[in-house]
Amino acid sequence: MSKPFGTAFTDALPFGVLTAVHLPDSRDPVPQGILDQLPPQERDHAVTLGGYRQVDFVGGRLALHRAIRSMGRKAGAVLAGPRGEPILPDGVAASISHKRTLAVALAARSGHGTLGVDLEDQGPPRMIVAPKVLTPEELSAVNGLPDERRWMGVLLRFSIKEAIYKALYPYVNRYVDFSEAMVTPDPDGQAEVTLRLTRGEGPFRVEARYYWLDGRVLSTVRIRPLNLPAAPDDGEDEGPG
Ligand SMILES: CC(C)(COP(=O)(O)OP(=O)(O)OC[C@H]1O[C@@H](n2cnc3c(N)ncnc32)[C@H](O)[C@@H]1OP(=O)(O)O)[C@@H](O)C(=O)NCCC(=O)NCCS
């Protein structure tokens, strides 16, 4: 039995440290002993939330702080900006996602770029979402897949796009539509991403990697402006360390 709000796993992935936290499948208020693990301002915000939103918020922040700690750093309260984006401490790139019984956070030093993470349940196929989240080219790529792989093709592209949005947001500060990115996943867990930003922001270097985890897809994205000089501590494909 998994302990609610306990760490499910921590993994060093190519873009950063990923920490996953078990969430209880319950709307009950988060116990005080768990709230006490958050910095005071996050705790103050958590008590204003109810039901699953409180559970998700607390689980996501616990995952974030544990991921940052495993980089050998410590962060104060990470509050939310106007569109829900986490306001991160200087020098840290990170992103949060939560889905039902799991919250995840991906964190790294910011010199390598911004991060996005997304977790989606495989669930039963809902092909009706495909035209809302895919470009015509993506739709035709998915329609070319064998029947039994089509839903995975949609879900994977959707999840990578949500992670793209989170990593892109700090640069563009606006809603980015699903039609503004085209994602072509390869079978090895990477994806080619082409941005078509309607306001012409960029250019950006976008890297995407995905993982299948026990009935879920986990997408990770790292974005860096192409015209930015490399950070002094930068190193290609170096671990999160
Ligand atoms: C914001 C959005 C991506 C969140 O995804 P979701 O599947 O609903 O929820 P997740 O659990 O995966 O992620 C929620 C976390 O995202 C983070 N987040 C929310 N808005 C964000 C933003 N603008 N920028 C970066 N991170 C953001 C928050 O940390 C949030 O968790 P918290 O509120 O507990 O801190 C989604 O609701 C959305 O608006 N999508 C439409 C935009 C989009 O994806 N466009 C595709 C562009 S190619």
Coordinates of N, CA and C in Angstrom, one line a residue, residues 57-164:
F57 N -2.5 20.3 -5.2 CA -1.6 21.4 -4.9 C -0.5 20.9 -3.9
V58 N -0.9 20.3 -2.8 CA 0.1 19.9 -1.8 C 1.0 18.8 -2.4
G59 N 0.5 17.9 -3.1 CA 1.3 16.8 -3.7 C 2.3 17.4 -4.6
G60 N 1.9 18.3 -5.5 CA 2.8 18.9 -6.5 C 3.9 19.7 -5.8
R61 N 3.5 20.5 -4.8 CA 4.6 21.3 -4.1 C 5.5 20.3 -3.3
L62 N 5.0 19.3 -2.7 CA 5.9 18.4 -2.0 C 6.9 17.7 -3.0
A63 N 6.4 17.3 -4.2 CA 7.2 16.7 -5.2 C 8.3 17.7 -5.6
L64 N 7.9 19.0 -5.8 CA 8.8 20.1 -6.2 C 9.9 20.3 -5.2
H65 N 9.5 20.4 -3.9 CA 10.6 20.7 -2.9 C 11.5 19.5 -2.8
R66 N 10.9 18.3 -2.9 CA 11.8 17.1 -2.8 C 12.8 17.0 -4.0
A67 N 12.3 17.3 -5.2 CA 13.2 17.3 -6.3 C 14.3 18.4 -6.2
I68 N 13.9 19.6 -5.7 CA 14.9 20.6 -5.6 C 15.9 20.2 -4.5
R69 N 15.4 19.6 -3.4 CA 16.4 19.2 -2.4 C 17.3 18.1 -2.9
S70 N 16.8 17.3 -3.8 CA 17.8 16.2 -4.3 C 18.8 16.8 -5.2
M71 N 18.6 18.1 -5.6 CA 19.7 18.8 -6.4 C 20.7 19.4 -5.4
G72 N 20.4 19.3 -4.2 CA 21.3 19.9 -3.2 C 20.9 21.3 -2.9
R73 N 19.7 21.8 -3.2 CA 19.3 23.1 -3.0 C 18.0 23.1 -2.2
K74 N 17.6 24.3 -1.7 CA 16.4 24.4 -0.9 C 15.6 25.6 -1.5
A75 N 14.3 25.5 -1.6 CA 13.5 26.7 -2.1 C 12.6 27.1 -1.0
G76 N 12.3 28.4 -0.9 CA 11.2 28.9 -0.1 C 9.9 28.6 -0.8
A77 N 8.9 29.4 -0.4 CA 7.6 29.2 -0.9 C 7.6 29.4 -2.4
V78 N 7.0 28.5 -3.2 CA 6.8 28.6 -4.6 C 5.3 28.9 -4.8
L79 N 5.0 30.2 -5.0 CA 3.6 30.6 -5.2 C 3.3 30.7 -6.7
A80 N 2.0 30.9 -7.0 CA 1.6 30.9 -8.4 C 1.4 32.3 -9.0
G81 N 1.8 32.4 -10.2 CA 1.6 33.7 -11.0 C 0.1 33.7 -11.5
P82 N -0.2 34.8 -12.3 CA -1.5 35.0 -12.7 C -2.2 33.9 -13.5
R83 N -1.4 33.1 -14.2 CA -2.1 32.0 -15.0 C -1.8 30.7 -14.4
G84 N -1.4 30.7 -13.1 CA -1.2 29.4 -12.4 C 0.3 28.9 -12.5
E85 N 1.1 29.7 -13.2 CA 2.5 29.2 -13.3 C 3.3 29.3 -12.0
P86 N 4.1 28.3 -11.7 CA 4.9 28.4 -10.5 C 6.0 29.5 -10.6
I87 N 6.1 30.3 -9.6 CA 7.1 31.4 -9.6 C 8.3 30.8 -8.9
L88 N 9.3 30.5 -9.7 CA 10.4 29.7 -9.2 C 11.6 30.5 -8.6
P89 N 12.4 30.0 -7.7 CA 13.5 30.8 -7.2 C 14.6 30.9 -8.3
D90 N 15.4 32.0 -8.2 CA 16.4 32.2 -9.2 C 17.3 30.9 -9.3
G91 N 17.7 30.6 -10.5 CA 18.6 29.5 -10.7 C 18.0 28.2 -10.8
V92 N 16.7 28.1 -10.6 CA 16.0 26.8 -10.7 C 15.0 26.8 -11.8
A93 N 15.0 25.7 -12.6 CA 14.0 25.5 -13.6 C 13.2 24.3 -13.1
A94 N 11.8 24.4 -13.2 CA 11.0 23.3 -12.7 C 9.6 23.3 -13.2
S95 N 8.9 22.2 -13.1 CA 7.6 22.1 -13.6 C 6.8 21.0 -12.8
I96 N 5.5 21.2 -12.7 CA 4.7 20.3 -11.9 C 3.5 19.7 -12.7
S97 N 3.2 18.5 -12.4 CA 1.9 17.9 -13.0 C 1.3 16.9 -12.0
H98 N 0.0 16.8 -12.0 CA -0.7 15.8 -11.1 C -1.8 15.2 -11.8
K99 N -1.9 13.9 -11.6 CA -3.0 13.2 -12.2 C -3.5 12.1 -11.3
R100 N -4.7 12.3 -10.7 CA -5.3 11.3 -9.8 C -4.4 10.9 -8.7
T101 N -3.7 9.8 -8.7 CA -3.0 9.3 -7.5 C -1.5 9.6 -7.5
L102 N -1.1 10.4 -8.5 CA 0.4 10.8 -8.5 C 0.6 12.2 -8.9
A103 N 1.5 12.8 -8.2 CA 2.0 14.2 -8.5 C 3.5 14.1 -8.9
V104 N 3.9 14.8 -9.9 CA 5.3 14.8 -10.3 C 5.9 16.2 -10.4
A105 N 7.2 16.3 -10.1 CA 7.9 17.6 -10.4 C 9.2 17.3 -11.0
L106 N 9.6 18.1 -12.0 CA 10.9 17.9 -12.7 C 11.6 19.2 -12.4
A107 N 12.9 19.1 -11.9 CA 13.6 20.3 -11.5 C 15.1 20.1 -12.0
A108 N 15.7 21.3 -12.3 CA 17.1 21.3 -12.7 C 17.6 22.7 -12.5
R109 N 18.9 22.9 -12.7 CA 19.5 24.3 -12.7 C 18.9 25.0 -14.0
S110 N 18.7 26.3 -13.8 CA 18.0 27.0 -14.9 C 18.9 27.2 -16.1
G111 N 20.3 27.0 -16.0 CA 21.2 27.3 -17.1 C 20.9 26.5 -18.3
H112 N 20.2 25.4 -18.2 CA 20.0 24.6 -19.4 C 18.7 24.9 -20.1
G113 N 17.9 25.8 -19.5 CA 16.6 26.2 -20.1 C 15.4 25.9 -19.2
T114 N 14.2 26.3 -19.6 CA 13.1 26.1 -18.8 C 12.5 24.7 -19.0
L115 N 11.7 24.2 -18.0 CA 11.2 22.8 -18.1 C 9.7 22.8 -18.1
G116 N 9.2 21.7 -18.7 CA 7.8 21.4 -18.6 C 7.6 19.9 -18.4
V117 N 6.7 19.6 -17.5 CA 6.4 18.1 -17.3 C 4.9 17.9 -17.4
D118 N 4.5 16.8 -17.9 CA 3.0 16.5 -17.9 C 2.8 15.0 -17.7
L119 N 1.8 14.7 -17.0 CA 1.4 13.3 -16.7 C 0.0 13.1 -17.2
E120 N -0.2 12.0 -18.0 CA -1.6 11.7 -18.4 C -1.9 10.3 -18.2
D121 N -3.1 10.0 -17.8 CA -3.6 8.6 -17.7 C -3.9 8.1 -19.1
Q122 N -3.5 6.8 -19.3 CA -3.8 6.3 -20.6 C -5.3 6.2 -20.8
G123 N -6.1 5.7 -19.9 CA -7.5 5.7 -19.9 C -8.1 5.1 -21.1
P124 N -9.4 5.0 -21.3 CA -10.0 4.5 -22.5 C -9.9 5.6 -23.6
P125 N -9.8 5.1 -24.9 CA -9.6 6.0 -26.0 C -10.7 7.1 -26.0
R126 N -10.4 8.3 -26.3 CA -11.3 9.5 -26.4 C -10.9 10.2 -27.7
M127 N -11.1 9.5 -28.8 CA -10.6 10.1 -30.1 C -11.3 11.4 -30.4
I128 N -12.4 11.7 -29.8 CA -13.1 13.0 -30.0 C -12.2 14.2 -29.7
V129 N -11.2 14.0 -28.8 CA -10.4 15.2 -28.5 C -9.3 15.5 -29.6
A130 N -9.1 14.5 -30.5 CA -8.0 14.6 -31.4 C -8.0 15.9 -32.3
P131 N -9.2 16.2 -32.9 CA -9.1 17.4 -33.8 C -9.0 18.7 -33.0
K132 N -9.2 18.7 -31.6 CA -9.1 19.9 -30.8 C -7.6 20.1 -30.5
V133 N -6.8 19.1 -30.4 CA -5.4 19.3 -29.9 C -4.4 19.0 -30.9
L134 N -4.8 18.5 -32.1 CA -3.8 18.1 -33.1 C -3.9 19.0 -34.3
T135 N -2.8 19.3 -35.0 CA -2.8 20.0 -36.3 C -3.3 19.0 -37.4
P136 N -3.7 19.5 -38.5 CA -4.0 18.6 -39.6 C -2.9 17.6 -39.9
E137 N -1.7 18.0 -39.9 CA -0.6 17.1 -40.2 C -0.5 16.0 -39.1
E138 N -0.7 16.4 -37.9 CA -0.6 15.4 -36.8 C -1.8 14.5 -36.9
L139 N -2.9 15.0 -37.2 CA -4.1 14.1 -37.4 C -3.9 13.1 -38.5
S140 N -3.3 13.5 -39.6 CA -3.1 12.5 -40.6 C -2.0 11.5 -40.2
A141 N -1.0 12.0 -39.4 CA 0.0 11.0 -38.9 C -0.6 10.0 -38.0
V142 N -1.5 10.4 -37.1 CA -2.2 9.5 -36.2 C -3.1 8.6 -36.9
N143 N -3.8 9.1 -37.9 CA -4.8 8.3 -38.7 C -4.1 7.2 -39.5
G144 N -2.8 7.4 -39.7 CA -2.0 6.4 -40.5 C -1.5 5.3 -39.6
L145 N -1.7 5.4 -38.3 CA -1.2 4.4 -37.4 C -2.2 3.2 -37.4
P146 N -1.8 2.0 -37.0 CA -2.7 0.9 -36.8 C -3.8 1.3 -35.7
D147 N -5.0 0.8 -35.9 CA -6.1 1.2 -35.0 C -5.7 1.2 -33.5
E148 N -5.1 0.1 -33.1 CA -4.8 0.0 -31.7 C -3.8 1.0 -31.2
R149 N -3.1 1.7 -32.0 CA -2.1 2.7 -31.6 C -2.5 4.1 -31.7
R150 N -3.7 4.3 -32.3 CA -4.1 5.7 -32.6 C -4.3 6.5 -31.3
W151 N -5.0 6.0 -30.3 CA -5.2 6.7 -29.1 C -3.9 7.1 -28.4
M152 N -3.0 6.2 -28.4 CA -1.7 6.5 -27.8 C -1.0 7.6 -28.6
G153 N -1.2 7.6 -29.9 CA -0.6 8.7 -30.7 C -1.2 10.0 -30.4
V154 N -2.5 10.1 -30.1 CA -3.1 11.3 -29.7 C -2.7 11.8 -28.3
L155 N -2.8 10.8 -27.4 CA -2.4 11.1 -26.0 C -1.0 11.6 -25.8
L156 N -0.1 11.0 -26.5 CA 1.3 11.3 -26.5 C 1.5 12.8 -27.0
R157 N 1.0 13.1 -28.1 CA 1.1 14.4 -28.7 C 0.5 15.5 -27.7
F158 N -0.7 15.2 -27.2 CA -1.4 16.1 -26.3 C -0.5 16.3 -25.1
S159 N 0.0 15.3 -24.5 CA 0.8 15.4 -23.3 C 2.1 16.2 -23.5
I160 N 2.7 15.9 -24.6 CA 4.0 16.7 -24.9 C 3.6 18.2 -25.1
K161 N 2.5 18.4 -25.7 CA 2.1 19.9 -25.9 C 1.8 20.6 -24.6
E162 N 1.2 19.9 -23.7 CA 1.0 20.5 -22.4 C 2.3 20.8 -21.7
A163 N 3.3 19.9 -21.8 CA 4.6 20.1 -21.3 C 5.3 21.3 -22.0
I164 N 5.1 21.4 -23.3 CA 5.6 22.5 -24.1 C 5.1 23.8 -23.6

